[in-house]
Tab-separated table of C-alpha atoms and ligand atoms in Angstrom:
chain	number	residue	atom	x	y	z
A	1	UNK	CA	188.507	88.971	91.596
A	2	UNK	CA	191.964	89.034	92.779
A	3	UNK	CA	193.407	89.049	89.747
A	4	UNK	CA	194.269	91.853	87.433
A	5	UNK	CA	195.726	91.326	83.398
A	6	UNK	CA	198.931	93.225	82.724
A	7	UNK	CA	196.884	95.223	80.371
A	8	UNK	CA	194.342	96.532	82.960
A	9	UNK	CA	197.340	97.213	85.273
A	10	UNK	CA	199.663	99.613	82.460
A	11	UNK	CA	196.483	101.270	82.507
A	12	UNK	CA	195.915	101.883	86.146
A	13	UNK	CA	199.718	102.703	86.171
A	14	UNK	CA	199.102	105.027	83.367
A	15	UNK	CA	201.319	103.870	81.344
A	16	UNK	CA	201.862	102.051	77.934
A	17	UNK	CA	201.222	98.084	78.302
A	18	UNK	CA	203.560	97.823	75.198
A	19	UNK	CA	206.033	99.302	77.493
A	20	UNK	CA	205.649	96.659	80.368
A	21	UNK	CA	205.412	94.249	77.973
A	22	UNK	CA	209.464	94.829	76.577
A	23	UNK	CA	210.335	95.828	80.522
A	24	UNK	CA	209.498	91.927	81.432
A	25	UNK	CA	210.865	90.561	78.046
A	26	UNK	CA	214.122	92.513	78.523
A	27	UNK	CA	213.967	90.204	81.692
A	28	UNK	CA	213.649	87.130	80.167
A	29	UNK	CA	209.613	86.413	80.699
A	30	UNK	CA	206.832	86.897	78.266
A	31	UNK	CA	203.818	88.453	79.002
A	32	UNK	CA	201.212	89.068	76.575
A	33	UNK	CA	198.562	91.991	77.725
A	34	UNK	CA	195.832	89.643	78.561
A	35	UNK	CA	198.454	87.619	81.183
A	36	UNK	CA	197.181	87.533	84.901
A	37	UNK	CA	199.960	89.227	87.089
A	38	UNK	CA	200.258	88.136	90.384
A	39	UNK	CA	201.263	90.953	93.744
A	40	UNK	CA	205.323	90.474	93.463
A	41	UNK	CA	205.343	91.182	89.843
A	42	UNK	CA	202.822	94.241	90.205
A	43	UNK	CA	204.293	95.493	93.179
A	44	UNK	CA	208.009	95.011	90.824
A	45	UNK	CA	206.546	97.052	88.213
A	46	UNK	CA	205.098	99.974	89.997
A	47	UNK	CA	208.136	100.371	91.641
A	48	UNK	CA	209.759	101.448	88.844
A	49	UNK	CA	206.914	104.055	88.059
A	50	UNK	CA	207.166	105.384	91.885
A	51	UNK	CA	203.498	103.999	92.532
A	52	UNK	CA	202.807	101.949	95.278
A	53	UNK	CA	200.458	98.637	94.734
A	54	UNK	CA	197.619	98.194	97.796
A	55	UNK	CA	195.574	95.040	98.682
A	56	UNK	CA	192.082	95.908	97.762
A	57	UNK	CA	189.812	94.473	100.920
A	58	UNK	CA	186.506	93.026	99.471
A	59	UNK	CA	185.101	92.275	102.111
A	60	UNK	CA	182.249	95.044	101.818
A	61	UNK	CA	181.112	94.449	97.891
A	62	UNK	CA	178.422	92.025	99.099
A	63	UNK	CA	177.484	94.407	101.882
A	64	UNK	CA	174.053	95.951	100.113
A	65	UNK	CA	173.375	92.933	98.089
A	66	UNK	CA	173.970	89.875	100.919
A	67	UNK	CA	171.177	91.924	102.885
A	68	UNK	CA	169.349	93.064	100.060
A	69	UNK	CA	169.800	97.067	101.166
A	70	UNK	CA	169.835	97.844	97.366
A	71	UNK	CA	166.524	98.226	95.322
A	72	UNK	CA	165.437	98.717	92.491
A	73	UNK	CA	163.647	102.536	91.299
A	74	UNK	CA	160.775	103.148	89.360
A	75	UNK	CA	161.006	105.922	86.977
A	76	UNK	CA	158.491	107.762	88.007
A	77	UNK	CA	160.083	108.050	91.303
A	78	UNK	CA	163.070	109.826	90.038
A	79	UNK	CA	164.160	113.109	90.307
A	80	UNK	CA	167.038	115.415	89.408
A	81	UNK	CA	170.331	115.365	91.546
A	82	UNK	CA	172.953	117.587	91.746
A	83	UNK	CA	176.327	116.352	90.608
A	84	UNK	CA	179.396	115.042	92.899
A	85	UNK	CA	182.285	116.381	92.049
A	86	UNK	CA	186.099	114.888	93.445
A	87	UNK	CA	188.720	117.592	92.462
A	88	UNK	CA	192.550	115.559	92.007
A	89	UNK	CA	195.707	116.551	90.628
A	90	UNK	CA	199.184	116.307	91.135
A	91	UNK	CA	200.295	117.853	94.666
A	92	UNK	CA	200.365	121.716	95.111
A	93	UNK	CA	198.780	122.152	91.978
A	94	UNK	CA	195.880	123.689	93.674
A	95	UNK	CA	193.025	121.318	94.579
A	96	UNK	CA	192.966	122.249	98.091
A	97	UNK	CA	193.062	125.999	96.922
A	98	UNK	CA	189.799	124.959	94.533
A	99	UNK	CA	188.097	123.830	96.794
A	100	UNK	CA	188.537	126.443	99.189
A	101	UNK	CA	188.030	129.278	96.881
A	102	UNK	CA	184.481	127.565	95.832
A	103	UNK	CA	183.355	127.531	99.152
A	104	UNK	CA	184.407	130.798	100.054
A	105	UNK	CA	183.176	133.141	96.781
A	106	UNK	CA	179.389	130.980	97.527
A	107	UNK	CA	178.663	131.343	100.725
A	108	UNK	CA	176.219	133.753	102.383
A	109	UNK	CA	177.732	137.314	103.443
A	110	UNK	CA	177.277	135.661	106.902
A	111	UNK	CA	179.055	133.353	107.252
A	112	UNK	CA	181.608	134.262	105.188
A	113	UNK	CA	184.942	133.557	107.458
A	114	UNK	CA	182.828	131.801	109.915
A	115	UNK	CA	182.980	128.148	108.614
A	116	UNK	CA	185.993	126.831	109.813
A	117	UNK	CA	185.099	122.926	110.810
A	118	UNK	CA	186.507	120.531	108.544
A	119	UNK	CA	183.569	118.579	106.627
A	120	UNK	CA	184.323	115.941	104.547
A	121	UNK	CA	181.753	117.466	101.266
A	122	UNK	CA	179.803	120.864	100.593
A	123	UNK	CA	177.139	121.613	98.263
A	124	UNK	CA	176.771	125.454	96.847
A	125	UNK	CA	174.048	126.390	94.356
A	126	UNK	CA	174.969	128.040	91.005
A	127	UNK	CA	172.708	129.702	88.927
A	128	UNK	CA	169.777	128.035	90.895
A	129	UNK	CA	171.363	124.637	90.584
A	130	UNK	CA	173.439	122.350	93.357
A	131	UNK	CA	176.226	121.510	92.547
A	132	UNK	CA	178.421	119.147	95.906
A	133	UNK	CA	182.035	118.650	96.216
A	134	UNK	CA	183.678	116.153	98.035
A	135	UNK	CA	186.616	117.126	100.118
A	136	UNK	CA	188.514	113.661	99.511
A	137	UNK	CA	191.736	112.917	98.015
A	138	UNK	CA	191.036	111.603	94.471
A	139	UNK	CA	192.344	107.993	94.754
A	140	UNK	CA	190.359	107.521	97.872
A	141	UNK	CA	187.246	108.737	96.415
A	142	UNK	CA	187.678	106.597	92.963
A	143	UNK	CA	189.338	103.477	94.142
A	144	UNK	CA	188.838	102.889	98.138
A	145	UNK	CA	185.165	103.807	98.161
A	146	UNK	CA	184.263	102.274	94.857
A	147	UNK	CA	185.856	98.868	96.446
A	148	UNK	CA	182.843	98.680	99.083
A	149	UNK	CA	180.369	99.606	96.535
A	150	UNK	CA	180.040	103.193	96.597
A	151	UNK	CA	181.203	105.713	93.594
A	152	UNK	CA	181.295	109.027	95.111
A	153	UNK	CA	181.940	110.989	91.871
A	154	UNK	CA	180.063	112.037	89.024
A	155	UNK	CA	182.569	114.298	87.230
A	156	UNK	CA	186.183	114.855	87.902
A	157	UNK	CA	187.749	118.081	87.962
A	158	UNK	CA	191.669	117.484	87.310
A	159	UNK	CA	194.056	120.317	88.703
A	160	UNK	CA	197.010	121.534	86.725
A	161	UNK	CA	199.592	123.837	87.509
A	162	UNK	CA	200.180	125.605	84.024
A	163	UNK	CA	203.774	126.684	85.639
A	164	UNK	CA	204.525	122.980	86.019
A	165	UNK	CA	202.414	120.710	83.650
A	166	UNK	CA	201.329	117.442	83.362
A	167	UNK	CA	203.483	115.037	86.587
A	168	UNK	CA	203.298	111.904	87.727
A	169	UNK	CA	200.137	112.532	89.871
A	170	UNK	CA	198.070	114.042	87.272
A	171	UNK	CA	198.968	111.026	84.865
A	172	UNK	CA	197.232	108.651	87.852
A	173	UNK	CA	194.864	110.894	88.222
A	174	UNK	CA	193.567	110.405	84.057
A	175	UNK	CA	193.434	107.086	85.262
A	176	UNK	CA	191.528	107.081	88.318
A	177	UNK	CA	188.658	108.817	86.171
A	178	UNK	CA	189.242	106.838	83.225
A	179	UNK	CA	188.960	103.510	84.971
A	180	UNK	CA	185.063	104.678	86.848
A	181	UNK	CA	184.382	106.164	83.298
A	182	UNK	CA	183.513	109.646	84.292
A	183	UNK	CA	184.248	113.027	82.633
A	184	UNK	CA	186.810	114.981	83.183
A	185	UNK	CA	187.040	118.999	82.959
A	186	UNK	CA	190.743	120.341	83.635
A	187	UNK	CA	191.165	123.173	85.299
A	188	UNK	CA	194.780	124.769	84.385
A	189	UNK	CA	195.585	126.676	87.607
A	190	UNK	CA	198.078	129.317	88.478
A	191	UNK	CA	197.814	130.916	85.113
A	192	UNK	CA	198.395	134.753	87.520
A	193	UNK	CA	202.249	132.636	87.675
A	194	UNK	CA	205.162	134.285	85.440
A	195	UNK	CA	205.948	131.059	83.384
A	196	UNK	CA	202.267	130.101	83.040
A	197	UNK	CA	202.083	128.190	79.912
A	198	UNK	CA	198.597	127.159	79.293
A	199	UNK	CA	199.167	125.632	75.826
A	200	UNK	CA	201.923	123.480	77.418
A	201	UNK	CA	199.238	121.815	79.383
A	202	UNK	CA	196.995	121.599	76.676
A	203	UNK	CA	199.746	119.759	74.373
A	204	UNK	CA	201.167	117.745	77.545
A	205	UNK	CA	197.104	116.445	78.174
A	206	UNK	CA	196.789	115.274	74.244
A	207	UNK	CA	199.478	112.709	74.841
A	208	UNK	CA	197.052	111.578	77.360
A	209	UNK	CA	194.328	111.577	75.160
A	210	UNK	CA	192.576	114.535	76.546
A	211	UNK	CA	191.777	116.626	73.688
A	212	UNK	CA	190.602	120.135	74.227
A	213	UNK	CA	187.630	121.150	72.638
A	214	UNK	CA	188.752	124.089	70.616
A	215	UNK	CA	191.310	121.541	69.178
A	216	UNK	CA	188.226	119.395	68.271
A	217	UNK	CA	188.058	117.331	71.157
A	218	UNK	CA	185.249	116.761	73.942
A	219	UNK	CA	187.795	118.188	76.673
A	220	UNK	CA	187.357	121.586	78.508
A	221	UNK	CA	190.529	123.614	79.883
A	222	UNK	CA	189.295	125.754	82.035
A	223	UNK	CA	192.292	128.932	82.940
A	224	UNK	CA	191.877	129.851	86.383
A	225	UNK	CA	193.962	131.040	89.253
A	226	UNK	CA	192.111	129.266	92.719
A	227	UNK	CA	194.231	131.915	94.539
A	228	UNK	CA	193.123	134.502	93.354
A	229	UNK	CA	189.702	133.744	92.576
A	230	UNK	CA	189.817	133.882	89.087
A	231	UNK	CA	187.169	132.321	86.608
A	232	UNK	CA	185.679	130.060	89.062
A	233	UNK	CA	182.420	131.247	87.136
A	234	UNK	CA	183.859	128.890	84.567
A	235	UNK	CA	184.694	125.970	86.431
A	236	UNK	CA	181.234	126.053	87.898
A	237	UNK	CA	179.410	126.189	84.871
A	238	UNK	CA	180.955	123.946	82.897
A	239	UNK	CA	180.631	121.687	85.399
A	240	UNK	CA	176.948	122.589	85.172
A	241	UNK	CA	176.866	122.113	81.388
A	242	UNK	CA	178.662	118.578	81.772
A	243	UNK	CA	176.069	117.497	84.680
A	244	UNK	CA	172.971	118.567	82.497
A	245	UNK	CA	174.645	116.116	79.715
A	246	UNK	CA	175.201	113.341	82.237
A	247	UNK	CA	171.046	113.044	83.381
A	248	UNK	CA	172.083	112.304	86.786
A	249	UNK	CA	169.093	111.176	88.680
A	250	UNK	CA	167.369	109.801	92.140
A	251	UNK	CA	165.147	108.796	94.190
A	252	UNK	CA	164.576	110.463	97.371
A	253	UNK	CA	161.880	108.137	98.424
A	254	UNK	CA	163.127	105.352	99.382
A	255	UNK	CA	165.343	104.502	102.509
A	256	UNK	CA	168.868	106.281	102.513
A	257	UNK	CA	172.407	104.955	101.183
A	258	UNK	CA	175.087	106.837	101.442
A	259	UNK	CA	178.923	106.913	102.189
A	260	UNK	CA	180.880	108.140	105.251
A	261	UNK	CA	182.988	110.704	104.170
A	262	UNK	CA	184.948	111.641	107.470
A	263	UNK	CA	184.412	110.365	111.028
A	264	UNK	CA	185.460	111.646	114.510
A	265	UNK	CA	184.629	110.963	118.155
A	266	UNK	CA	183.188	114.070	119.900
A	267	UNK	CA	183.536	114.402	123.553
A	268	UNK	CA	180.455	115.529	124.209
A	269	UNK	CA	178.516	114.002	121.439
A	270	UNK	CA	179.778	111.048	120.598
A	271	UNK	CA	180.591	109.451	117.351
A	272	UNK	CA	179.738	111.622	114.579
A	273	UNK	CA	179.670	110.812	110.770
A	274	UNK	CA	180.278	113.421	107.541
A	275	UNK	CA	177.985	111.440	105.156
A	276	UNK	CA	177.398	112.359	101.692
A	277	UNK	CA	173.998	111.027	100.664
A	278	UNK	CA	173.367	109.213	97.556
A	279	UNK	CA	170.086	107.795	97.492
A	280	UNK	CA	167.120	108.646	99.313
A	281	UNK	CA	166.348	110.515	102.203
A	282	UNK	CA	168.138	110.418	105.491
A	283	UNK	CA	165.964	111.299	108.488
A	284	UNK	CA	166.028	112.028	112.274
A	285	UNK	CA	165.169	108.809	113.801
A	286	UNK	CA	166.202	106.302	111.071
A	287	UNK	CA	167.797	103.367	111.884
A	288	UNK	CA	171.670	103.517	110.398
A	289	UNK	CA	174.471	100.592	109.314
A	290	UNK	CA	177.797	101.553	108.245
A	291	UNK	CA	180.330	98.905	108.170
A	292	UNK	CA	180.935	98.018	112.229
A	293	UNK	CA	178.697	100.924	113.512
A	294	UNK	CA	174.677	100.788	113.736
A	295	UNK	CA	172.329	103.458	115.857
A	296	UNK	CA	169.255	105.500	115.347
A	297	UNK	CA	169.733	109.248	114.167
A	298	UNK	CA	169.819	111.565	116.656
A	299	UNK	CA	170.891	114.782	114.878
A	300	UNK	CA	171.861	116.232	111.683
A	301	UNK	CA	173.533	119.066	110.320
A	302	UNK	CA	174.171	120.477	107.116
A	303	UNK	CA	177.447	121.539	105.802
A	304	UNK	CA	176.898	125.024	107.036
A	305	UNK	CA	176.886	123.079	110.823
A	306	UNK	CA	172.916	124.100	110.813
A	307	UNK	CA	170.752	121.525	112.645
A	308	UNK	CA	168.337	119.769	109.866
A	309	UNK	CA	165.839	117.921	109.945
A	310	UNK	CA	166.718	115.567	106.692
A	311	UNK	CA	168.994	115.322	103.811
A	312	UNK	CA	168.288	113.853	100.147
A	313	UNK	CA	170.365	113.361	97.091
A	314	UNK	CA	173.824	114.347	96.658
A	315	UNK	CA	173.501	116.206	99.980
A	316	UNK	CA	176.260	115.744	102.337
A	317	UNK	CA	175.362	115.950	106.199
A	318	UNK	CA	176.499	114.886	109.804
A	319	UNK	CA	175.292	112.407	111.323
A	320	UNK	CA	174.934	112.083	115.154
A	321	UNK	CA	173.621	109.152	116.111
A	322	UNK	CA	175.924	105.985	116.087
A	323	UNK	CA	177.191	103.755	118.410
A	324	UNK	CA	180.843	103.762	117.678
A	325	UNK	CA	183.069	105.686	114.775
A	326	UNK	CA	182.463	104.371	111.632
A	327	UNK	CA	184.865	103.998	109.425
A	328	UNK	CA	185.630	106.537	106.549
A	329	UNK	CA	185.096	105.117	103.382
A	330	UNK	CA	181.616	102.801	104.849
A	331	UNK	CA	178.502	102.538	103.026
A	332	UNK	CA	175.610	103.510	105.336
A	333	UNK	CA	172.128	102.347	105.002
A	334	UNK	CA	168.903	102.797	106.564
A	335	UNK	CA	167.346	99.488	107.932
A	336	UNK	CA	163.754	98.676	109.161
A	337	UNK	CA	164.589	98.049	112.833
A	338	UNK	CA	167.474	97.764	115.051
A	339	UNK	CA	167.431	94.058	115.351
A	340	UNK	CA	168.426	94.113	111.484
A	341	UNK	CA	171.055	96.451	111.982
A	342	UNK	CA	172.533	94.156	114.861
A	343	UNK	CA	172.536	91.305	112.562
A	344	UNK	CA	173.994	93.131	110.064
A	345	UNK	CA	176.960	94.586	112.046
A	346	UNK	CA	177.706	91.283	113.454
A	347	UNK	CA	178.292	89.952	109.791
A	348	UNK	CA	180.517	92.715	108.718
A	349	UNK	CA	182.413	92.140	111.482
A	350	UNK	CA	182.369	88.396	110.968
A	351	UNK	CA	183.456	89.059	107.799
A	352	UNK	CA	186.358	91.276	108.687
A	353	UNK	CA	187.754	89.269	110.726
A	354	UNK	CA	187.861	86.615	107.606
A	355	UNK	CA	189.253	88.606	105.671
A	356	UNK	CA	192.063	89.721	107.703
A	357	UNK	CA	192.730	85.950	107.933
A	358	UNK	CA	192.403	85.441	103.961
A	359	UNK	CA	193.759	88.498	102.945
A	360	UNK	CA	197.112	86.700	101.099
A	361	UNK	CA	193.965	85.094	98.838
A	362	UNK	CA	191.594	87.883	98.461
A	363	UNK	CA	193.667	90.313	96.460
A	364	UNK	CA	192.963	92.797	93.776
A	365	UNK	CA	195.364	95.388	92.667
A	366	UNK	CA	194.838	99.069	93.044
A	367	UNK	CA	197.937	101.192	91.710
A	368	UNK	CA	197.750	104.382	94.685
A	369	UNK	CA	199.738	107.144	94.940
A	370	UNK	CA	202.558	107.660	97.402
A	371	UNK	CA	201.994	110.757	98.354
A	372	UNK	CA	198.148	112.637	97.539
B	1	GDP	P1	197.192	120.920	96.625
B	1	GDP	O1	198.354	120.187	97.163
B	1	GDP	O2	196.896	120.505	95.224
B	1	GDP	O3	195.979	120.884	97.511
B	1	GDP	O4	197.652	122.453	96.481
B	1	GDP	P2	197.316	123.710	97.389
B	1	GDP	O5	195.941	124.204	97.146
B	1	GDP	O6	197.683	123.405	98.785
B	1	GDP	O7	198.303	124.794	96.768
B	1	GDP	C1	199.708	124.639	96.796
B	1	GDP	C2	200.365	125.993	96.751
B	1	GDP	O8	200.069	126.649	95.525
B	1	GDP	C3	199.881	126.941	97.858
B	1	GDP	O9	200.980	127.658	98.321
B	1	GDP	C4	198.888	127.828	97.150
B	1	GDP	O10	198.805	129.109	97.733
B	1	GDP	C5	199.499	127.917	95.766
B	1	GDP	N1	198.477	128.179	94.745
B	1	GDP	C6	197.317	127.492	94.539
B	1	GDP	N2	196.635	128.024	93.513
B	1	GDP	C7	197.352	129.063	93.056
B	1	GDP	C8	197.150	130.017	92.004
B	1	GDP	O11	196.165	130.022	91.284
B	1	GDP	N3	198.134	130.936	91.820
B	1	GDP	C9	199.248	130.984	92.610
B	1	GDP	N4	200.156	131.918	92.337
B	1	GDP	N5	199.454	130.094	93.599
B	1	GDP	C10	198.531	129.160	93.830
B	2	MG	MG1	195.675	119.802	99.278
């Protein structure tokens, strides 16, 4: 911990560690690929590459496992779940577009036009299947989250602009999905654009080792226009063809983990939590932890702002019920009793205030993006 090899850091930067390598040597120092960088140097390097270098806080990885919140499942407890999907690319490529274009072509005649409150993940159902997105910018879902023990993404769907390419955002974005090892399907957007040059893409991605499939790869490029609605049947089932590989499974038995996707105070109701469940079920009267907040569940709505009376696996939901704002980003759990969530909450915050104090010690490096 707190220490990252120049190799593992070219690679976060997404760039050649043989390039680093005769960058420092030009400067009189030798580094070999498997040399420990310290902050100054990394911070040095990404400078050069327009990234910015942030001080991972650890102080949540022991969360779940100092207070035993994590268990183990037996097979025969587990169950299908539908995938998580983060879309990223470079910015204005389209991933807010995506996103809104899913949502909008699934749901019911309804409420079509009606959902306008900002939820931090939505789940639609394809062909009979569930598929949930998370409405997070990538390098918060991959690296932030996945720092206090919580990977909130299953596949990755990588935006590109076919009228622009591959940039500097869609480079960090490889890898982002690279570095938590899951697939990637592109979708190459704004292909209704004069000067839409799909192939480019295609060519531009190889260099990055993303090799379509019709080129004899294990890629997919996916040609859609998100503003116009075009061929989101393809992004959606490909997506469903890649989950069906992946197996993804869980148990909605046991007590409920899941991560705080966006958090608000309401004036009339209080704090309120979007959480995307992971594990489990989540029920009305369950006793709740996430990071400095604890309570009992009061309420909970689905994504469509429908009161419910539980949500299970990969399903995202708000949560009414704690005692202050937790903290996007925090890994809830359900505990047996309040008493244990007290005890609990006092630690984290124990522990926070430690690390605050040994931050300068407790350093990893995660290469983020200026501007996402
Ligand atoms: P983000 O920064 O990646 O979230 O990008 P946005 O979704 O905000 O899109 C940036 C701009 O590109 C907006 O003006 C969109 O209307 C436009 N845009 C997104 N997708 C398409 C598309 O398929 N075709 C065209 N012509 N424009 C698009
Ligand atoms: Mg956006």
């Amino acid at each position: 911990r707190g220490e990252i090899t120049l190799g593992n850091f070219a690679e976060k930067l997404g760039v050649n560690a043989s390039e680093l390598i005769k960058k420092l040597f030009l400067k009189g120092q030798m580094l070999t690929i498997n040399s420990v960088i310290d902050m100054t140097l990394a911070e040095e390097l990404a400078d050069d590459y327009d990234a910015m270098v942030e001080q991972e806080e650890v102080e949540e990885m022991a969360f779940g496992e100092k207070f035993n919140l994590e268990s183990e499942d037996k097979e025969s407890d587990l169950i299908e779940r539908a995938p998580i999907i983060t879309i990223m690319g470079h910015v204005d490529h389209g991933k807010t577009s995506l996103l809104d274009a899913i949502r909008e072509a699934n749901v019911a005649d309804g409420e079509a036009g009606g959902i306008t409150q900002k939820i931090g993940a939505y789940q639609i159902v394809k062909d009979g299947k569930k598929i949930s997105f998370v409405d997070t910018p990538g390098h918060e879902a991959f690296t932030e989250m996945r720092a206090r023990g919580a990977q909130v993404t299953d596949i990755a769907i990588l935006v590109v602009a076919a009228d622009d390419g591959v940039m500097p955002q869609t480079v960090e974005a490889i890898a982002h999905a690279k570095s938590a090892d899951v697939p990637i399907i592109i979708a190459v957007n704004k292909i209704d654009k004069e000067g839409a040059d799909p192939s480019r893409v295609k060519n531009e991605l190889m260099e990055h080792g993303l090799v379509p499939v019709e080129w004899g790869g294990d890629v997919e490029f996916i040609e859609i226009s998100a503003k116009f609605g075009q061929n989101l049947e393809g992004i959606l089932d490909t997506i469903l063809i890649t989950a069906e590989m992946l197996e993804l499974k869980g148990n909605p038995k046991k007590r409920a983990k899941g991560v705080v996707m966006e958090s608000r105070l309401d004036p009339k109701v209080g704090p309120i939590a979007d959480v995307l469940v992971q594990e489990g079920t989540l029920k009305i009267g369950d006793i709740i932890v996430a990071g400095e907040s604890y309570g009992k569940v009061r309420a909970l709505l689905n994504d469509k702002g429908e009161k419910t009376e539980a949500a299970s696996l990969s399903q995202p939901a708000e949560v009414i019920g704690f005692n202050t704002v937790p903290e996007a980003g925090d890994v809830m759990y359900v505990v047996q009793n309040e008493q244990h969530a007290r005890r609990i909450v006092e630690e984290v915050e124990k522990d926070r205030k430690l690390n605050d104090q040994n931050k300068k010690k407790h350093i990893s490096l995660e290469v983020l993006s200026q501007h996402m």
